[in-house]
Coordinates of C-alpha atoms in Angstrom, one line a residue:
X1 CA -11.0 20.1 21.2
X2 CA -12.2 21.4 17.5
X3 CA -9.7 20.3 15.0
X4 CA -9.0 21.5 11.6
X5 CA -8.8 18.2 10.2
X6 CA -11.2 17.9 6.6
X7 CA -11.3 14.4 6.8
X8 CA -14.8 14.1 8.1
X9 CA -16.4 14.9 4.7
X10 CA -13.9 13.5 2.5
X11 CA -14.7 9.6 4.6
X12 CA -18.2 10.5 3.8
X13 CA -17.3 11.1 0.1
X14 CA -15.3 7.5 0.6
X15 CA -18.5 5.9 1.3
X16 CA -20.5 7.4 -1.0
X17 CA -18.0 6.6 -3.8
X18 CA -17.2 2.4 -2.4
X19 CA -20.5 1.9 -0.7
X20 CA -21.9 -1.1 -3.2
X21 CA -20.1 -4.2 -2.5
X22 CA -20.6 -7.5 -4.5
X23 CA -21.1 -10.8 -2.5
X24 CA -19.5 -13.8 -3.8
X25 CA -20.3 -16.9 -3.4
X26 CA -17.5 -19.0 -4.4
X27 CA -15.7 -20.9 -2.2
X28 CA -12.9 -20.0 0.1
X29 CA -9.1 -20.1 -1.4
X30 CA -7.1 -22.6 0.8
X31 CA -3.2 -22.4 1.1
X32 CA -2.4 -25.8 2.6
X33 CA 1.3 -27.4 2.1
X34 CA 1.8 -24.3 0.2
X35 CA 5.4 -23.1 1.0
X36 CA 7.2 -19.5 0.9
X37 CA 10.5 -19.3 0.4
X38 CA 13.1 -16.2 0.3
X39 CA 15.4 -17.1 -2.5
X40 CA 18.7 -15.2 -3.4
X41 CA 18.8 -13.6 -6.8
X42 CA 22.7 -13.9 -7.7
X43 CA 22.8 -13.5 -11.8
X44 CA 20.6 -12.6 -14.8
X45 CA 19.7 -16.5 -15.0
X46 CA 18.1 -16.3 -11.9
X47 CA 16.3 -13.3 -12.6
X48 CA 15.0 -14.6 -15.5
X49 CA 13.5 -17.6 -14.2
X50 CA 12.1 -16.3 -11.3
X51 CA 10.6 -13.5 -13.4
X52 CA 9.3 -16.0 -15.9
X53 CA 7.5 -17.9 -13.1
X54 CA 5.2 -15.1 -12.0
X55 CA 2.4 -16.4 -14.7
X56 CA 2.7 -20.1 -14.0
X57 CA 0.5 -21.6 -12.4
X58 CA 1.2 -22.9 -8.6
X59 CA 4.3 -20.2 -8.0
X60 CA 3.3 -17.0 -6.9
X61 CA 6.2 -13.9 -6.7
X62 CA 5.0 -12.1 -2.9
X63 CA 8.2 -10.0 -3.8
X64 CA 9.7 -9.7 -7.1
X65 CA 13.4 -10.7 -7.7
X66 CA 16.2 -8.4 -8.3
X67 CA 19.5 -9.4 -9.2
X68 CA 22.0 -9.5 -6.2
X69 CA 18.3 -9.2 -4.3
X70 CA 15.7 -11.7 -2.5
X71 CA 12.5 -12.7 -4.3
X72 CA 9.8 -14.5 -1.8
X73 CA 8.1 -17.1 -4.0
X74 CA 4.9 -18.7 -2.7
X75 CA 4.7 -22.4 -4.2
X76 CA 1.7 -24.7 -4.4
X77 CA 2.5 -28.4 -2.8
X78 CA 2.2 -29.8 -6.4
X79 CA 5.3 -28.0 -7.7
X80 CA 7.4 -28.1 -4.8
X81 CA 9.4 -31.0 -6.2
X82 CA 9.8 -29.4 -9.6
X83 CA 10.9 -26.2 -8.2
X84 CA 13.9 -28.0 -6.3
X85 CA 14.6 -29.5 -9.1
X86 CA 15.2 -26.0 -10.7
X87 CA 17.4 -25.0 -7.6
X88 CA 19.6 -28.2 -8.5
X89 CA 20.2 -27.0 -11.5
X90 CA 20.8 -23.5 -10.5
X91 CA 22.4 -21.0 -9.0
X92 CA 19.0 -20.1 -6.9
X93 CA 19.5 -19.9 -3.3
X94 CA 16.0 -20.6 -1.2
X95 CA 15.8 -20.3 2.6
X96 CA 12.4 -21.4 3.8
X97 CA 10.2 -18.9 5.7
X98 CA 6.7 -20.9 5.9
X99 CA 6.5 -24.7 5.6
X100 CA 2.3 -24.2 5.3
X101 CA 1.1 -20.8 4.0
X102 CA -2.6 -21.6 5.3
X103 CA -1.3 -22.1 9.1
X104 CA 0.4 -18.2 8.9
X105 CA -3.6 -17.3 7.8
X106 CA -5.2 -19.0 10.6
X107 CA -3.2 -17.7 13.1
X108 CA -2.8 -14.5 11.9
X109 CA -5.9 -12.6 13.0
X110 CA -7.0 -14.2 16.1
X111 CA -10.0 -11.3 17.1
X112 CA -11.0 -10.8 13.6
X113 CA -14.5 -12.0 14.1
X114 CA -15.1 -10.6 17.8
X115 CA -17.7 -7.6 17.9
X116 CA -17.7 -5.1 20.0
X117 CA -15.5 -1.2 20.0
X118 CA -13.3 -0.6 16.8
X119 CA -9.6 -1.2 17.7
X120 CA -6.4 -2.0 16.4
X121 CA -6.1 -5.4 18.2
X122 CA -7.6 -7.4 14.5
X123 CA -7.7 -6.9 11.4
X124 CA -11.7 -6.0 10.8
X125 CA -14.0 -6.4 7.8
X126 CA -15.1 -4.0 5.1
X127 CA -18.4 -3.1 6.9
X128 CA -16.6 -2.7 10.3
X129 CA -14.5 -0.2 9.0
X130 CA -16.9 1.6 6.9
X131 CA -19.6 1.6 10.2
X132 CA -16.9 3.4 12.4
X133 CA -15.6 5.8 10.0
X134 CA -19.3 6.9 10.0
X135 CA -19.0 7.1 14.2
X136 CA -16.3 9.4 13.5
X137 CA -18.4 11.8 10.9
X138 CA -21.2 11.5 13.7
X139 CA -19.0 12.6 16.1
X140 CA -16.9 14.8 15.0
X141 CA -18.8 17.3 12.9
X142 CA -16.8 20.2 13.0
X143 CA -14.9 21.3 9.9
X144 CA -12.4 23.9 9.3
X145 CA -10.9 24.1 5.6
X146 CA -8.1 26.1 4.4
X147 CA -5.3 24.5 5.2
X148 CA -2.8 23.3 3.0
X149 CA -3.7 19.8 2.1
X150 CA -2.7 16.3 3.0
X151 CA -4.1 13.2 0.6
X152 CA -3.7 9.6 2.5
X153 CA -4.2 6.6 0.8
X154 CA -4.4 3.3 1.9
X155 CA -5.7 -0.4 0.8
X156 CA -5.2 -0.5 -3.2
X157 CA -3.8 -4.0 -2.8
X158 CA -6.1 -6.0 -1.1
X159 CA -4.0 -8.4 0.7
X160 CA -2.1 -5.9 2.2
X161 CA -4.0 -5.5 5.5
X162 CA -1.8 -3.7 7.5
X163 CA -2.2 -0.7 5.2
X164 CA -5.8 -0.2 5.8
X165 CA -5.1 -1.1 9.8
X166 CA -2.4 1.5 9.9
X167 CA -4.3 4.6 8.3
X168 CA -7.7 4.0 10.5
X169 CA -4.8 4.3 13.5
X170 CA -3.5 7.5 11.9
X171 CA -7.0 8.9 11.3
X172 CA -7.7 8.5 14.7
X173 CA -4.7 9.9 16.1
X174 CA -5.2 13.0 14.1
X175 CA -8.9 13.6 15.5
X176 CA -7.9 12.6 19.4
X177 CA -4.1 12.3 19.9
X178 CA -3.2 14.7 22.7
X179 CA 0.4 14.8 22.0
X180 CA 1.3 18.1 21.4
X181 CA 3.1 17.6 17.6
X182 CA 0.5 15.4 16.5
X183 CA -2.2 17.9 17.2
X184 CA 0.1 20.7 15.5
X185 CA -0.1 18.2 12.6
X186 CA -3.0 17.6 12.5
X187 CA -4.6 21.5 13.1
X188 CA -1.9 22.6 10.5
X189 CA -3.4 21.0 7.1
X190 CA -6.5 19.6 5.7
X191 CA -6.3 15.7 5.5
X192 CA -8.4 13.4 2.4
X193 CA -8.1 10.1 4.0
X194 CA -9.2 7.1 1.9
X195 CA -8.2 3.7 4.3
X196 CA -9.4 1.2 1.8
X197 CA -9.1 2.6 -1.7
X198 CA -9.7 -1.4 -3.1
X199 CA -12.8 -1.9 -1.5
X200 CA -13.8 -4.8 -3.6
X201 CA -11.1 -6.4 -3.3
X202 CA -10.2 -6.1 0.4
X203 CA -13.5 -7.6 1.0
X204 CA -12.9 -10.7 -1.4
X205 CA -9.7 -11.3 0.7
X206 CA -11.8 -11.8 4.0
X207 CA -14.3 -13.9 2.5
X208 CA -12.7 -16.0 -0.1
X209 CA -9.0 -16.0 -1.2
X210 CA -6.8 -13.9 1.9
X211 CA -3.5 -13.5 -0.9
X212 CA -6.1 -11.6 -3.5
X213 CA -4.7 -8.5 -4.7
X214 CA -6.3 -6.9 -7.4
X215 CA -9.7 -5.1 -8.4
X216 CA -12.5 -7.7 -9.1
X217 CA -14.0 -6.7 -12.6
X218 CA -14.1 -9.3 -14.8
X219 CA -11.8 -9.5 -17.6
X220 CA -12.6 -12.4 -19.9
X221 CA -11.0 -15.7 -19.5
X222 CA -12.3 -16.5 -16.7
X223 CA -9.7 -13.9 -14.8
X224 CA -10.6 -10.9 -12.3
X225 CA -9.4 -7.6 -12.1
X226 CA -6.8 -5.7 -12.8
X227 CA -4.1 -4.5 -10.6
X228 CA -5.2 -0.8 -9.5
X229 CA -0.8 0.3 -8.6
X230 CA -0.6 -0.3 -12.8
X231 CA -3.7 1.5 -14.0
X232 CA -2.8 4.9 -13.5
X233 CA -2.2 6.9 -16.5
X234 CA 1.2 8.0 -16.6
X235 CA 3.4 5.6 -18.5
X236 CA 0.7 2.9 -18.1
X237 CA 2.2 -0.2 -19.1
X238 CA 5.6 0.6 -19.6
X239 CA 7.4 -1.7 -17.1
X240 CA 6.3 -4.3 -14.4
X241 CA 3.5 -5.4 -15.7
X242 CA 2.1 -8.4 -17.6
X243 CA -0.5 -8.5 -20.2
X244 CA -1.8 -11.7 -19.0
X245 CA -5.3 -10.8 -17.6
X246 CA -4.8 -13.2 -14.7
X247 CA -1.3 -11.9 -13.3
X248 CA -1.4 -10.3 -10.2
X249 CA 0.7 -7.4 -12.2
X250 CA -2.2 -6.9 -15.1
X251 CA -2.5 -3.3 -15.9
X252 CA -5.7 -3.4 -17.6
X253 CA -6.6 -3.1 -20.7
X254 CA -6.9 0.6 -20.7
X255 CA -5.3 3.2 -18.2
X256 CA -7.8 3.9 -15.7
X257 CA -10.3 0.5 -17.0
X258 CA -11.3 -0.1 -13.2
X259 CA -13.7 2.1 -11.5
X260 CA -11.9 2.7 -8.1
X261 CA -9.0 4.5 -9.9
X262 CA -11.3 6.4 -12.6
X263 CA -13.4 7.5 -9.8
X264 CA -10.1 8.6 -7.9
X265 CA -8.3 10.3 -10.4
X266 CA -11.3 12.4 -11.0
X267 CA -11.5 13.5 -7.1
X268 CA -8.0 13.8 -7.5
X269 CA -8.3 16.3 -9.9
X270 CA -11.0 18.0 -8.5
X271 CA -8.8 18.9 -5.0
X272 CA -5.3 19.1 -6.8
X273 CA -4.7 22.7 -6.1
X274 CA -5.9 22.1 -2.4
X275 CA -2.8 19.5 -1.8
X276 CA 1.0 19.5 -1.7
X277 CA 1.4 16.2 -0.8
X278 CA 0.7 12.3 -1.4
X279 CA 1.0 9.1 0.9
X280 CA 0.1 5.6 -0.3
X281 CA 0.6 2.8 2.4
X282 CA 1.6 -0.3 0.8
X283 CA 2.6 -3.8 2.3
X284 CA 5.6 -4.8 2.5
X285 CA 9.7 -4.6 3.0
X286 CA 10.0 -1.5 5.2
X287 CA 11.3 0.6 2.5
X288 CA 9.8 4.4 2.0
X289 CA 9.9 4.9 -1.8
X290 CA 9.9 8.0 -4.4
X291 CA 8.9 8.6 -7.6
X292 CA 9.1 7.6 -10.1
X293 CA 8.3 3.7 -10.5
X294 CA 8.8 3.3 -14.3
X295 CA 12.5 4.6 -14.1
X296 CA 15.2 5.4 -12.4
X297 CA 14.2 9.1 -13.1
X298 CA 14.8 11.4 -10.5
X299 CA 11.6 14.0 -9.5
X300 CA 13.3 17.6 -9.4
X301 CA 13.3 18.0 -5.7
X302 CA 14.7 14.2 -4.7
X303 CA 16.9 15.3 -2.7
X304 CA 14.9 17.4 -0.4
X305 CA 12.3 14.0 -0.3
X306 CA 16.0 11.9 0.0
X307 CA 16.7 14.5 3.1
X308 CA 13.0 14.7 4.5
X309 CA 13.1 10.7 4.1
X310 CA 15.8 9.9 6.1
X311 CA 14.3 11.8 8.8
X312 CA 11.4 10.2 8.5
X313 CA 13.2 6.7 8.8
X314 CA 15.1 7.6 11.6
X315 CA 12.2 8.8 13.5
X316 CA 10.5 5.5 12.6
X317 CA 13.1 3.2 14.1
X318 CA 13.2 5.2 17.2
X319 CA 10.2 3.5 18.9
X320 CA 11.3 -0.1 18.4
X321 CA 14.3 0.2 15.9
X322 CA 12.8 -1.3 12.7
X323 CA 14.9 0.1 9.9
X324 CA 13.6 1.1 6.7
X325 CA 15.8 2.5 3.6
X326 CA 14.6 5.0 1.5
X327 CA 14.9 5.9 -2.5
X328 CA 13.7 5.8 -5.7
X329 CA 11.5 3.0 -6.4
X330 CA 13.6 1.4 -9.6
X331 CA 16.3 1.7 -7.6
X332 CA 15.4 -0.1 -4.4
X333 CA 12.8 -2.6 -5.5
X334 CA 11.8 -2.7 -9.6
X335 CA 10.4 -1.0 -12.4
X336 CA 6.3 -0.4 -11.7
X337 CA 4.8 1.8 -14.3
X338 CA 1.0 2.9 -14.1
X339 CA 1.1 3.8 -10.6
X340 CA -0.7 6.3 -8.1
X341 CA 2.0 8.2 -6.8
X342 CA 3.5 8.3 -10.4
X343 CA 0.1 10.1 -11.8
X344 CA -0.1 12.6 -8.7
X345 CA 3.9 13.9 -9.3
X346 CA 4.0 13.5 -13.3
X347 CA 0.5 14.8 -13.7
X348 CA 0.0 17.5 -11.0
X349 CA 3.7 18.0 -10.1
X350 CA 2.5 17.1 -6.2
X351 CA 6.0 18.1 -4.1
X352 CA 5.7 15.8 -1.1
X353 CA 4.9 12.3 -2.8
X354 CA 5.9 8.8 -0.5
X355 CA 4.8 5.5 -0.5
X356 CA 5.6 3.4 2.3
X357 CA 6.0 -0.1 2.2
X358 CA 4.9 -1.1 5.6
X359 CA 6.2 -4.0 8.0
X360 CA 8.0 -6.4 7.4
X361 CA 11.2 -7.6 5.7
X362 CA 9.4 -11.1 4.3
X363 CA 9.2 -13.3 7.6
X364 CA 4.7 -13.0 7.4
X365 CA 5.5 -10.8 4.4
X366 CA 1.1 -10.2 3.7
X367 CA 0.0 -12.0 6.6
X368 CA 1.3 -9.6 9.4
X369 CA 0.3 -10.7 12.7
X370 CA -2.6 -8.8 13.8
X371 CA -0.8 -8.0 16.9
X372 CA 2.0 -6.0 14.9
X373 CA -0.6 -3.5 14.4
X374 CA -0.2 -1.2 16.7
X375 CA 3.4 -1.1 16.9
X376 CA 3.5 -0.4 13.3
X377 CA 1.0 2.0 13.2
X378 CA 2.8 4.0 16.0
X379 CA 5.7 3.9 14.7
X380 CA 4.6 4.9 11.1
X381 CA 2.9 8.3 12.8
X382 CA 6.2 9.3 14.5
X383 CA 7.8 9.1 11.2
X384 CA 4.8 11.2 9.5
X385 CA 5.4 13.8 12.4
X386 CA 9.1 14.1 11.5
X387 CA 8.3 14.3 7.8
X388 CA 6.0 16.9 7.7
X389 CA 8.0 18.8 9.8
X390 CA 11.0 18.4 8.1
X391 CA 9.0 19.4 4.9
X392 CA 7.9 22.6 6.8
X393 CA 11.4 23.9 7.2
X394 CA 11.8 23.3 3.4
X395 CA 8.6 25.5 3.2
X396 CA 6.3 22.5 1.2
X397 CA 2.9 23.4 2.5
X398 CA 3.7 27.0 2.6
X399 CA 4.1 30.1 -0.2
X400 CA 6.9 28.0 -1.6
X401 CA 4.9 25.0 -2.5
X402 CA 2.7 27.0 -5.0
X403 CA 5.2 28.7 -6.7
X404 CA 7.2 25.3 -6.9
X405 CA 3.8 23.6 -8.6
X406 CA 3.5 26.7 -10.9

């Protein structure tokens, strides 16, 4: 069967772009007697210590806190006993979720070094990924463009592996599902799929520290990277972020200072009229998030996405009843200024504009069992089926969508 589907040469384009990947030789980043806890955020005190801790040494915020919220706090052996000394004194309220961080990443991706056909039974390496998404160009040759257009991104935080996973899944479902309303999907628009946007980076997490989440330029001080969801320019730098050049949250010292989002942003802007819609995959909380990140700004049409999300959600949880919420990202989570989805609806007023934050709620939090794959990935398409219809009837994609970008 010929499908519509543009995605053949804009993979190519992907490798062309992220081919060149630096080998390191340091050695590998070991997490053991390191804890993570969920702890309860009741009062600005809390807040302010939790967020205080993100830049010292041996604590590490997997999710930031907000107040009346959860934070999941990663915490190196040596300041275990200090930190309970904190909750003493307190009003924090820990539950622990891993007694050794470094058993959850053993056990977490069983098949990861078996060869053999791509599948979504491991997480696989850069190369792996790469290799097959040139199968698919191999194989699939055909291309029809024209179609109103469809721009998928997934990986710009390395440790989040099950965003990568679940975007291959959806690439191949588009080119051989049989099901008749994923083929409509995918026959109705033009897709630019990018599975790991933070190539770099994604690698360094396989070979050396699994919880890395930035870029990996060098930045002086003996720090690496910056974080490529904070080095966007639109409101670069204007909330959630540190200046410190080794916090996970550095912005850079420049909007668009790392070459995977300079390079993006220009291919962006090179197809803009072609799309009418953005989706970044992100790990984790189950939550499907809308502009804007750097505040509690609502886009002009939130509450068609508010309407076309719910659907979405509702689909999702109809497979194996995971729940997700949906709303603007200050609102649900925190304040993130600099990033992807911001630039696409403040710069090019994209419509349809989502990011997902994938499985789970905190219980593996990064290090999702490699067999939650599939059942995330499957039920992640179900809910892009329902959103794309749902944004058909509201006629994004259609006559209406240019006249609404005018």
């Amino acid at each position: 069967m010929e499908s519509s589907c543009t995605m053949q040469t804009v993979l190519l384009h992907l490798l062309l772009l992220f081919g060149n990947i630096d080998a390191t030789g340091d050695e590998r980043k070991r997490y053991d007697g390191y804890r993570l806890y969920k702890v309860f955020v009741p009062d600005d005190e809390s807040l302010e210590l939790l967020t205080n801790m993100q830049d010292d040494d041996g604590y590490h915020l997997w999710l930031r806190p907000m107040i009346n919220g959860t934070a999941d706090l990663m915490i190196s052996p040596t300041r275990i006993q200090e930190f309970m000394q904190k909750v003493n004194t307190t009003k924090l309220e820990p539950e622990l979720m891993m007694d050794n961080v470094q058993k959850y990443i053993d056990d977490e991706n069983p098949r990861g070094n078996v060869r053999g056909a791509f599948d979504w039974l491991g997480y696989h390496r850069l190369n792996t990924i790469y290799n097959w998404l040139d199968s698919l160009v191999t194989q699939h040759p055909e291309i029809v463009e024209g179609n109103p257009g469809i721009f998928i991104e997934g990986g710009i935080h390395a440790r989040e592996w099950i965003s990568p996973a679940v975007v291959t899944y959806i690439l191949n479902e588009l080119i051989l599902s049989d099901d008749s309303r994923v083929r409509y999907m995918a026959e109705s628009y033009d897709w630019y799929i990018f599975p790991v946007f933070n190539p770099d980076g994604y690698e360094y997490t396989h070979t050396t520290n699994r919880l890395w989440r930035k870029t990996r330029r060098p930045t002086g001080r003996g720090c690496y990277g910056a974080d490529p969801n904070r080095n966007w320019n639109f409101h670069w730098a204007e909330g959630g972020v540190s200046r410190n050049p080794c916090s996970e949250i550095y912005p850079g010292d420049r909007p668009f200072s790392e070459t995977e989002t300079r390079t993006m942003s220009q291919y962006i802007d090179s197809i803009q009229t072609k799309i009418f819609s953005y989706i970044a995959f992100h790990s984790y909380s189950q939550l499907l998030l809308i502009p804007y990140g750097y505040s509690n700004k609502r886009v002009s049409n939130y509450d068609d996405l508010f309407q076309i999300g719910n659907y979405s959600i509702n689909a999702l949880s109809q497979r194996y009843g995971t729940r997700y919420k949906v709303g603007n990202i200050v609102d649900i989570i925190y304040v993130a200024s600099g990033g992807s989805m911001d630039w696409v609806r403040g710069t090019y007023n994209i419509p349809v504009t989502y990011t997902y934050e994938l499985r789970d709620k905190g219980r593996y939090g990064f290090i999702l069992p490699a067999s939650q794959i599939i059942p995330t990935a499957k039920e992640t398409l179900d809910s892009l089926v329902a959103m794309f219809e749902q944004a058909a009837k509201r006629g994004y994609g259609s006559s209406m969508t240019a006249q609404f970008r005018l």
